CSV table of C-alpha atoms in Angstrom, one decimal:
chain,number,residue,atom,x,y,z
G,272,MET,CA,-113.4,-46.3,-39.4
G,273,SER,CA,-112.4,-50.1,-39.4
G,274,THR,CA,-109.1,-51.5,-37.6
G,275,THR,CA,-107.8,-51.9,-40.8
G,276,LYS,CA,-108.0,-48.7,-42.0
G,277,LYS,CA,-106.8,-46.9,-39.0
G,278,TRP,CA,-103.6,-49.0,-39.5
G,279,LEU,CA,-103.3,-48.7,-43.1
G,280,LEU,CA,-103.8,-44.7,-42.4
G,281,MET,CA,-100.9,-44.7,-39.7
G,282,LEU,CA,-98.7,-46.6,-41.8
G,283,LEU,CA,-99.3,-44.3,-44.8
G,284,VAL,CA,-98.6,-41.2,-42.1
G,285,GLY,CA,-95.2,-42.9,-41.5
G,286,ILE,CA,-93.8,-43.7,-44.8
G,287,ALA,CA,-95.3,-40.7,-46.6
G,288,PRO,CA,-93.0,-38.1,-45.9
G,289,THR,CA,-90.4,-40.6,-46.5
G,290,LEU,CA,-90.9,-40.5,-49.9
G,291,VAL,CA,-91.6,-37.3,-50.2
G,292,ALA,CA,-88.0,-36.6,-48.7
G,293,GLN,CA,-86.0,-38.9,-51.1
G,294,GLU,CA,-87.4,-36.8,-54.0
G,295,SER,CA,-86.9,-33.2,-51.9
G,296,GLY,CA,-83.6,-33.7,-50.5
G,297,GLN,CA,-85.0,-32.9,-46.8
G,298,ASN,CA,-84.0,-34.6,-43.1
G,299,ILE,CA,-86.1,-37.0,-43.0
G,300,GLN,CA,-86.8,-39.1,-39.7
G,301,VAL,CA,-89.6,-41.9,-38.7
G,302,ILE,CA,-90.9,-41.9,-35.6
G,303,GLY,CA,-93.2,-43.9,-33.0
G,304,ARG,CA,-93.8,-45.6,-29.7
G,305,VAL,CA,-95.4,-48.6,-28.6
G,306,LEU,CA,-96.5,-48.5,-24.6
G,307,LEU,CA,-97.8,-51.7,-23.2
G,308,ASP,CA,-99.6,-51.8,-19.7
G,309,GLY,CA,-100.7,-54.4,-17.1
G,310,ALA,CA,-102.5,-53.6,-14.1
G,311,LEU,CA,-104.0,-55.0,-10.7
G,312,TYR,CA,-106.3,-53.5,-8.7
G,313,GLN,CA,-107.7,-53.9,-5.0
G,314,GLN,CA,-110.8,-51.9,-3.8
G,315,ASN,CA,-112.1,-51.1,-0.5
G,316,GLU,CA,-116.1,-51.6,-0.2
G,317,ALA,CA,-117.2,-48.1,-0.6
G,318,SER,CA,-115.2,-47.8,-4.0
G,319,ARG,CA,-116.6,-51.3,-4.9
G,320,VAL,CA,-120.3,-49.9,-4.3
G,321,GLN,CA,-119.7,-46.3,-5.7
G,322,ALA,CA,-117.7,-46.6,-8.6
G,323,GLY,CA,-118.1,-50.4,-9.8
G,324,ALA,CA,-115.1,-53.5,-9.8
G,325,MET,CA,-112.2,-52.6,-11.5
G,326,ASN,CA,-110.8,-55.1,-13.8
G,327,ASP,CA,-107.4,-56.3,-13.8
G,328,GLY,CA,-105.7,-56.4,-17.5
G,329,VAL,CA,-103.4,-55.9,-20.4
G,330,GLY,CA,-104.0,-52.8,-22.5
G,331,THR,CA,-101.6,-50.9,-25.3
G,332,ARG,CA,-101.7,-47.1,-23.8
G,333,ASP,CA,-100.0,-45.6,-27.0
G,334,ILE,CA,-99.1,-46.8,-30.2
G,335,ARG,CA,-98.1,-44.1,-32.3
G,336,LEU,CA,-96.4,-43.7,-36.1
G,337,GLY,CA,-95.0,-40.4,-37.4
G,338,ALA,CA,-92.3,-38.5,-39.0
G,339,LYS,CA,-90.3,-35.2,-38.4
G,340,ALA,CA,-88.8,-33.6,-41.5
G,341,ALA,CA,-86.1,-30.4,-41.3
G,342,PHE,CA,-85.0,-28.2,-43.9
G,343,ASP,CA,-83.4,-25.0,-43.3
G,344,GLN,CA,-85.1,-23.0,-40.7
G,345,TRP,CA,-88.0,-25.6,-41.5
G,346,GLU,CA,-89.4,-27.9,-39.4
G,347,MET,CA,-92.5,-30.3,-39.8
G,348,LYS,CA,-93.8,-33.2,-37.5
G,349,ALA,CA,-97.2,-35.5,-37.8
G,350,GLU,CA,-97.9,-38.1,-35.7
G,351,VAL,CA,-100.7,-40.0,-35.4
G,352,GLY,CA,-101.8,-42.2,-32.6
G,353,LEU,CA,-104.5,-45.3,-31.5
G,354,ASN,CA,-105.2,-45.5,-28.0
G,355,ASN,CA,-107.7,-48.2,-27.1
G,356,ASN,CA,-108.7,-48.8,-30.8
G,357,ILE,CA,-109.1,-44.8,-31.1
G,358,LEU,CA,-107.1,-43.3,-33.9
G,359,ALA,CA,-106.2,-39.8,-32.9
G,360,LEU,CA,-103.7,-37.1,-34.6
G,361,LYS,CA,-101.0,-35.9,-31.9
G,362,ASP,CA,-98.3,-33.3,-32.5
G,363,VAL,CA,-99.2,-32.3,-36.0
G,364,TYR,CA,-97.3,-29.3,-36.9
G,365,LEU,CA,-94.5,-26.3,-38.7
G,366,LEU,CA,-92.1,-24.8,-36.8
G,367,TYR,CA,-89.6,-22.1,-38.1
G,368,THR,CA,-86.6,-21.7,-36.2
G,369,PHE,CA,-85.4,-17.7,-36.1
G,370,SER,CA,-82.2,-18.4,-34.2
G,371,GLU,CA,-81.5,-21.6,-31.4
G,372,ASN,CA,-83.5,-19.6,-28.8
G,373,ASN,CA,-86.4,-18.4,-30.8
G,374,SER,CA,-89.3,-20.1,-32.6
G,375,LEU,CA,-92.8,-19.8,-33.9
G,376,ARG,CA,-95.1,-23.2,-34.2
G,377,VAL,CA,-98.3,-23.5,-35.9
G,378,GLY,CA,-100.3,-26.4,-35.8
G,379,ASN,CA,-101.8,-29.2,-33.2
G,380,ALA,CA,-99.4,-29.3,-30.0
G,381,LEU,CA,-99.2,-29.2,-26.5
G,382,VAL,CA,-100.5,-26.0,-24.7
G,383,PRO,CA,-97.9,-24.6,-22.6
G,384,PHE,CA,-99.2,-25.0,-19.1
G,385,GLY,CA,-96.7,-25.7,-15.9
G,386,LEU,CA,-93.5,-28.1,-16.1
G,387,GLN,CA,-95.7,-31.6,-16.8
G,388,SER,CA,-96.9,-29.6,-20.2
G,389,ALA,CA,-93.1,-30.1,-21.7
G,390,TYR,CA,-93.1,-34.0,-21.0
G,391,GLY,CA,-94.9,-36.4,-23.4
G,392,THR,CA,-96.0,-40.3,-22.2
G,393,LEU,CA,-92.5,-41.2,-22.5
G,394,ASN,CA,-90.9,-38.7,-19.7
G,395,LYS,CA,-92.9,-38.5,-17.1
G,396,ASP,CA,-92.2,-39.2,-13.4
G,397,TYR,CA,-94.9,-42.2,-13.6
G,398,MET,CA,-97.0,-44.0,-15.9
G,399,GLU,CA,-99.8,-41.4,-15.8
G,400,ASP,CA,-99.9,-37.9,-15.3
G,401,ALA,CA,-100.1,-36.8,-11.7
G,402,THR,CA,-103.6,-36.4,-9.9
G,403,ALA,CA,-104.1,-32.4,-10.1
G,404,ASP,CA,-102.2,-32.4,-14.2
G,405,VAL,CA,-106.1,-32.4,-14.7
G,406,TYR,CA,-105.6,-28.6,-15.6
G,407,GLU,CA,-103.2,-28.9,-18.4
G,408,PRO,CA,-105.3,-28.8,-21.6
G,409,LEU,CA,-103.3,-31.1,-23.7
G,410,ARG,CA,-103.1,-30.7,-27.4
G,411,ARG,CA,-104.5,-28.1,-29.4
G,412,ILE,CA,-104.4,-25.9,-32.8
G,413,GLY,CA,-102.6,-22.8,-32.3
G,414,ILE,CA,-99.7,-20.8,-33.0
G,415,THR,CA,-96.8,-20.6,-29.6
G,416,HIS,CA,-93.8,-18.6,-29.7
G,417,THR,CA,-91.3,-19.3,-27.7
G,418,TYR,CA,-88.3,-17.4,-26.6
G,419,TYR,CA,-85.7,-18.3,-24.1
G,420,THR,CA,-82.1,-16.9,-22.6
G,421,GLU,CA,-80.3,-18.6,-19.8
G,422,PRO,CA,-82.1,-17.1,-16.8
G,423,LEU,CA,-85.6,-16.6,-18.8
G,424,TRP,CA,-87.6,-18.8,-20.8
G,425,VAL,CA,-91.1,-18.1,-22.0
G,426,GLN,CA,-93.8,-19.7,-24.5
G,427,TYR,CA,-97.0,-18.1,-25.1
G,428,GLY,CA,-99.9,-18.5,-27.4
G,429,VAL,CA,-103.7,-18.9,-28.9
G,430,PHE,CA,-105.2,-22.0,-29.2
G,431,THR,CA,-108.5,-23.1,-30.4
G,432,ASP,CA,-111.2,-25.7,-29.5
G,433,ALA,CA,-110.1,-29.4,-29.1
G,434,VAL,CA,-113.5,-30.4,-30.7
G,435,VAL,CA,-112.6,-28.9,-34.3
G,436,LEU,CA,-110.2,-32.4,-35.1
G,437,LYS,CA,-113.3,-33.8,-34.2
G,438,LYS,CA,-116.8,-31.9,-36.2
G,439,THR,CA,-117.2,-28.7,-38.4
G,440,THR,CA,-118.8,-25.6,-36.5
G,441,ALA,CA,-122.0,-27.2,-38.2
G,442,GLU,CA,-122.2,-29.9,-35.6
G,443,SER,CA,-120.4,-28.8,-33.0
G,444,GLY,CA,-121.8,-25.5,-32.6
G,445,PRO,CA,-119.9,-22.1,-31.4
G,446,LEU,CA,-116.0,-23.3,-30.5
G,447,GLY,CA,-114.4,-22.0,-27.4
G,448,TYR,CA,-110.7,-20.8,-27.1
G,449,MET,CA,-107.8,-20.4,-24.8
G,450,ALA,CA,-104.8,-17.9,-24.5
G,451,GLY,CA,-102.3,-17.7,-22.1
G,452,GLY,CA,-98.5,-18.9,-21.9
G,453,ARG,CA,-95.4,-20.0,-19.3
G,454,LEU,CA,-92.4,-18.2,-18.0
G,455,VAL,CA,-90.0,-19.9,-16.3
G,456,TRP,CA,-86.9,-18.2,-14.3
G,457,ARG,CA,-84.0,-20.3,-14.0
G,458,PRO,CA,-81.4,-18.5,-11.7
G,459,VAL,CA,-79.1,-21.8,-11.5
G,460,LEU,CA,-78.1,-24.1,-14.8
G,461,LYS,CA,-75.1,-25.8,-14.2
G,462,ASP,CA,-73.7,-29.1,-14.1
G,463,GLY,CA,-74.8,-31.1,-10.7
G,464,LEU,CA,-77.3,-28.1,-9.8
G,465,SER,CA,-80.1,-26.1,-11.4
G,466,VAL,CA,-83.2,-24.7,-10.0
G,467,HIS,CA,-86.0,-23.0,-11.8
G,468,GLY,CA,-89.6,-21.6,-10.8
G,469,GLY,CA,-92.2,-20.4,-13.3
G,470,ILE,CA,-95.9,-19.8,-13.4
G,471,SER,CA,-98.4,-20.2,-16.2
G,472,GLY,CA,-102.0,-18.8,-16.9
G,473,LEU,CA,-104.3,-19.3,-19.2
G,474,TYR,CA,-108.0,-17.3,-20.3
G,475,VAL,CA,-110.5,-20.3,-21.2
G,476,LYS,CA,-113.8,-19.5,-23.2
G,477,PRO,CA,-115.8,-22.7,-22.6
G,478,GLU,CA,-115.3,-25.7,-25.2
G,479,SER,CA,-118.0,-26.8,-27.0
G,480,ILE,CA,-119.8,-30.2,-25.8
G,481,GLY,CA,-119.6,-31.5,-29.5
G,482,ASP,CA,-123.5,-31.8,-30.1
G,483,ARG,CA,-124.7,-28.3,-30.5
G,484,SER,CA,-126.1,-28.3,-26.7
G,485,GLY,CA,-123.7,-26.0,-25.7
G,486,ASN,CA,-120.1,-25.3,-24.0
G,487,GLN,CA,-118.6,-26.3,-21.0
G,488,ILE,CA,-115.7,-26.4,-18.5
G,489,ALA,CA,-114.6,-30.0,-18.1
G,490,TYR,CA,-112.6,-32.0,-15.8
G,491,ARG,CA,-112.1,-35.6,-15.1
G,492,GLN,CA,-109.2,-37.7,-13.8
G,493,SER,CA,-109.0,-41.8,-13.5
G,494,HIS,CA,-107.1,-43.6,-10.8
G,495,LEU,CA,-103.8,-42.7,-12.2
G,496,THR,CA,-104.3,-45.9,-14.5
G,497,ALA,CA,-105.2,-46.2,-18.2
G,498,VAL,CA,-106.0,-50.1,-18.3
G,499,ASP,CA,-109.4,-49.6,-16.2
G,500,ASN,CA,-109.3,-46.0,-16.6
G,501,ARG,CA,-113.3,-45.6,-14.9
G,502,THR,CA,-113.5,-41.6,-13.5
G,503,ALA,CA,-112.4,-41.2,-10.1
G,504,VAL,CA,-113.6,-37.8,-9.6
G,505,SER,CA,-115.1,-35.3,-12.2
G,506,LEU,CA,-116.6,-31.7,-12.9
G,507,TYR,CA,-118.9,-30.4,-15.8
G,508,LEU,CA,-119.7,-26.6,-15.8
G,509,VAL,CA,-122.2,-26.1,-18.4
G,510,ASP,CA,-123.5,-22.8,-17.1
G,511,ALA,CA,-119.7,-21.6,-17.7
G,512,LEU,CA,-119.0,-18.8,-19.3
G,513,HIS,CA,-115.2,-18.3,-18.7
G,514,GLU,CA,-112.2,-19.4,-16.7
G,515,THR,CA,-108.8,-18.1,-15.7
G,516,LYS,CA,-106.5,-21.0,-14.4
G,517,GLY,CA,-102.9,-20.6,-13.3
G,518,THR,CA,-100.1,-22.7,-12.2
G,519,ALA,CA,-96.8,-22.3,-9.9
G,520,GLU,CA,-93.8,-24.9,-10.3
G,521,ALA,CA,-90.5,-25.1,-9.0
G,522,LEU,CA,-87.7,-27.8,-9.8
G,523,LEU,CA,-84.3,-28.2,-8.1
G,524,LEU,CA,-81.8,-31.0,-9.6
G,525,TYR,CA,-78.8,-31.6,-7.2
G,526,LYS,CA,-76.5,-34.5,-8.6
G,527,ASN,CA,-78.5,-37.7,-9.2
G,528,ILE,CA,-81.9,-36.2,-6.5
G,529,LYS,CA,-85.0,-33.9,-8.3
G,530,LEU,CA,-87.6,-32.5,-6.8
G,531,ALA,CA,-90.6,-30.8,-8.5
G,532,SER,CA,-93.7,-29.5,-7.5
G,533,GLN,CA,-96.9,-27.8,-8.9
G,534,PHE,CA,-100.0,-25.8,-7.2
G,535,TYR,CA,-103.1,-25.5,-9.7
G,536,TYR,CA,-106.0,-23.2,-9.2
G,537,SER,CA,-109.3,-22.4,-11.2
G,538,HIS,CA,-111.7,-20.2,-11.3
G,539,VAL,CA,-114.7,-19.9,-13.8
G,540,TRP,CA,-117.4,-17.5,-13.8
G,541,ARG,CA,-120.7,-18.6,-14.0
G,542,ARG,CA,-124.2,-17.1,-15.4
G,543,GLU,CA,-126.6,-15.2,-13.0
G,544,GLY,CA,-123.5,-14.3,-11.1
G,545,ARG,CA,-122.2,-17.8,-9.5
G,546,HIS,CA,-118.7,-18.9,-9.4
G,547,TYR,CA,-116.4,-22.4,-9.3
G,548,ASN,CA,-113.2,-22.6,-7.6
G,549,THR,CA,-110.7,-25.8,-7.7
G,550,HIS,CA,-107.1,-26.4,-6.9
G,551,GLY,CA,-104.7,-28.8,-6.4
G,552,LEU,CA,-101.0,-29.8,-6.3
G,553,TYR,CA,-98.3,-32.5,-6.6
G,554,VAL,CA,-95.2,-33.2,-5.1
G,555,THR,CA,-92.8,-35.7,-6.4
G,556,GLY,CA,-89.2,-36.5,-5.4
G,557,SER,CA,-86.7,-38.7,-7.5
G,558,ALA,CA,-83.1,-40.5,-7.2
G,559,GLN,CA,-81.1,-42.3,-9.2
G,560,LEU,CA,-80.3,-45.5,-7.8
G,561,LEU,CA,-78.1,-47.7,-9.9
G,562,ASN,CA,-75.6,-46.5,-12.1
G,563,PRO,CA,-76.6,-43.0,-11.2
G,564,SER,CA,-75.3,-40.0,-12.9
G,565,ASN,CA,-76.4,-36.1,-12.4
G,566,TYR,CA,-79.6,-35.2,-13.7
G,567,ARG,CA,-79.2,-33.1,-17.3
G,568,TYR,CA,-81.6,-29.9,-17.8
G,569,ASN,CA,-83.1,-29.2,-21.0
G,570,MET,CA,-82.8,-25.8,-22.0
G,571,GLY,CA,-84.9,-25.6,-25.1
G,572,LYS,CA,-88.3,-27.1,-23.3
G,573,SER,CA,-87.4,-26.1,-19.3
G,574,CYS,CA,-87.8,-29.4,-18.2
G,575,VAL,CA,-85.4,-32.7,-17.2
G,576,ALA,CA,-83.9,-34.2,-19.8
G,577,ARG,CA,-83.8,-38.2,-19.3
G,578,PRO,CA,-81.4,-40.2,-17.7
G,579,ASP,CA,-78.6,-42.3,-18.7
G,580,ASP,CA,-78.9,-45.6,-20.1
G,581,ASN,CA,-79.0,-48.6,-17.8
G,582,ALA,CA,-80.1,-45.9,-14.8
G,583,LEU,CA,-83.0,-47.0,-12.4
G,584,GLU,CA,-84.9,-44.6,-11.0
G,585,LEU,CA,-86.7,-44.4,-7.9
G,586,THR,CA,-89.9,-41.8,-7.0
G,587,LEU,CA,-91.9,-40.7,-4.5
G,588,GLY,CA,-94.9,-38.5,-4.5
G,589,TYR,CA,-98.4,-36.6,-3.3
G,590,GLY,CA,-101.3,-36.0,-5.5
G,591,TYR,CA,-104.0,-33.4,-4.2
G,592,LEU,CA,-107.1,-33.0,-6.6
G,593,ASN,CA,-109.8,-30.5,-4.8
G,594,LEU,CA,-113.2,-30.4,-7.6
G,595,TRP,CA,-115.4,-29.6,-5.0
G,596,ASP,CA,-116.3,-26.5,-3.9
G,597,LYS,CA,-118.6,-26.5,-1.1
G,598,LYS,CA,-119.9,-22.8,-1.0
G,599,TRP,CA,-121.2,-22.9,-4.9
G,600,ARG,CA,-121.8,-26.7,-5.1
G,601,LYS,CA,-124.4,-26.0,-2.0
G,602,GLU,CA,-125.9,-22.8,-3.4
G,603,SER,CA,-125.9,-23.8,-7.1
G,604,PHE,CA,-126.1,-27.5,-7.8
G,605,THR,CA,-126.1,-28.7,-11.4
G,606,PRO,CA,-125.7,-32.5,-12.1
G,607,GLY,CA,-122.3,-32.1,-13.4
G,608,MET,CA,-120.9,-31.4,-9.8
G,609,MET,CA,-122.0,-35.2,-8.5
G,610,HIS,CA,-118.3,-36.4,-8.8
G,611,ALA,CA,-116.9,-33.5,-8.0
G,612,GLY,CA,-115.2,-35.0,-5.0
G,613,LEU,CA,-111.4,-34.1,-3.2
G,614,MET,CA,-109.0,-37.2,-4.4
G,615,GLN,CA,-105.6,-38.1,-2.8
G,616,ASP,CA,-102.5,-40.1,-3.7
G,617,LEU,CA,-99.4,-41.9,-2.1
G,618,SER,CA,-97.4,-43.2,-4.9
G,619,VAL,CA,-94.0,-45.1,-5.6
G,620,GLY,CA,-92.5,-45.6,-8.7
G,621,LEU,CA,-89.4,-47.8,-10.4
G,622,ASN,CA,-88.1,-46.4,-13.9
G,623,TYR,CA,-85.9,-48.4,-15.5
G,624,PHE,CA,-84.2,-46.6,-18.6
G,625,TRP,CA,-82.5,-49.6,-20.7
G,626,ASN,CA,-81.2,-47.9,-23.5
G,627,LYS,CA,-82.6,-44.6,-25.5
G,628,HIS,CA,-85.1,-47.0,-27.5
G,629,VAL,CA,-86.6,-49.0,-24.1
G,630,THR,CA,-88.0,-47.7,-20.6
G,631,ILE,CA,-89.3,-50.8,-18.2
G,632,ARG,CA,-91.6,-48.9,-15.6
G,633,ALA,CA,-93.3,-50.1,-12.0
G,634,ASN,CA,-96.1,-48.0,-10.4
G,635,PHE,CA,-97.9,-48.2,-7.1
G,636,HIS,CA,-100.5,-46.1,-6.3
G,637,HIS,CA,-102.9,-45.3,-2.9
G,638,VAL,CA,-105.7,-43.6,-4.1
G,639,PHE,CA,-108.2,-42.3,-2.0
G,640,ILE,CA,-111.4,-39.9,-2.8
G,641,ASN,CA,-114.0,-38.3,-1.0
G,642,ASP,CA,-117.5,-37.4,-2.1
G,643,ALA,CA,-120.0,-35.6,-0.8
G,644,ASN,CA,-122.1,-37.7,2.0
G,645,THR,CA,-120.2,-40.7,0.6
G,646,ASP,CA,-117.6,-42.7,2.7
G,647,THR,CA,-113.8,-42.6,1.8
G,648,ARG,CA,-113.2,-44.8,-1.3
G,649,ARG,CA,-109.6,-46.3,-1.6
G,650,VAL,CA,-108.2,-48.0,-3.8
G,651,ASN,CA,-104.5,-49.7,-4.4
G,652,VAL,CA,-103.3,-49.9,-8.2
G,653,LEU,CA,-100.2,-51.9,-8.8
G,654,GLN,CA,-99.0,-51.5,-12.6
G,655,GLY,CA,-95.8,-51.8,-14.9
G,656,ARG,CA,-95.1,-50.5,-18.7
G,657,LEU,CA,-92.8,-51.6,-21.6
G,658,GLN,CA,-92.8,-49.1,-23.8
G,659,TYR,CA,-90.6,-48.6,-26.9
G,660,SER,CA,-89.8,-45.8,-29.0
G,661,PHE,CA,-87.8,-44.8,-32.0
């Protein structure tokens, strides 16, 4: 599809629902966002030799256009995104609300798996996902039920293979699927102090590679940057039978201070009695330095709401991802394990929430990676982002 056709399709998705709404009396809202990034990189010799020289530059991290419509107890959302000249469907779903705290969603949306799955690209602590957040499946077509009271929140569902948005089953071969959900306990929810703890779990049947050659469990992480998003560590298991994975999360909000953490674990069953285990974690701490106010809790999504306008937020964090199962890599090595290393990062972020539409971000990441029988790779990433949403 040409670039012109891509932009025309995005424009159609944005304005067509408005025309329909004018005739039907529905409540309609056109939505969109633009995320513009710039990045500089510094590497040690081992990183330049093993990963190649990373290129400074600018990029469009995310451009989206879409619409939301509501009528009685129904809500529809349709959004198309363009990232590095690749057009893709984002949130496209129907939502039926039984009551304020009870809803059913059908369509393409984020799979519930840990605290980070409650945020989109606009509202994460840093410009990119945490190092260990590779376990989050992102969007899949499926059906999701959400129900909550003040102390408890639960969201669960069944989801199909990501390849269905790109190819027919004749092209892709057998599809995978996943089922599971997220459970959060919120013992304290009040102004100035909120505490929550949660667990998530997923059962995964390996997803199609996309060319009828088989199915796989796959994980990949960049150097926490989208401008030069070359692979830092990766794992591809083409002999996987199924996977179970889980995450435990904790969140504390105290006045203008926020602490959050998640631990992830994955166990993959492979053919011929083989296995593969990986894990990761992140810890972040944030504080509003200028124009501070109490962090607010989002009851409906079980996460943190956006800070007030003109707030400047400082975030410090550590990330850890271990895709290297020493035992099974040694006993049953496959080519997909070649870059399954240990990745860690120390990160600093500044986020200025100018108003409800504009946010300015700056991030620094010191990333260090260890692979089998290679020297430690070190990369310093300095990057900034201007984001606008409506």
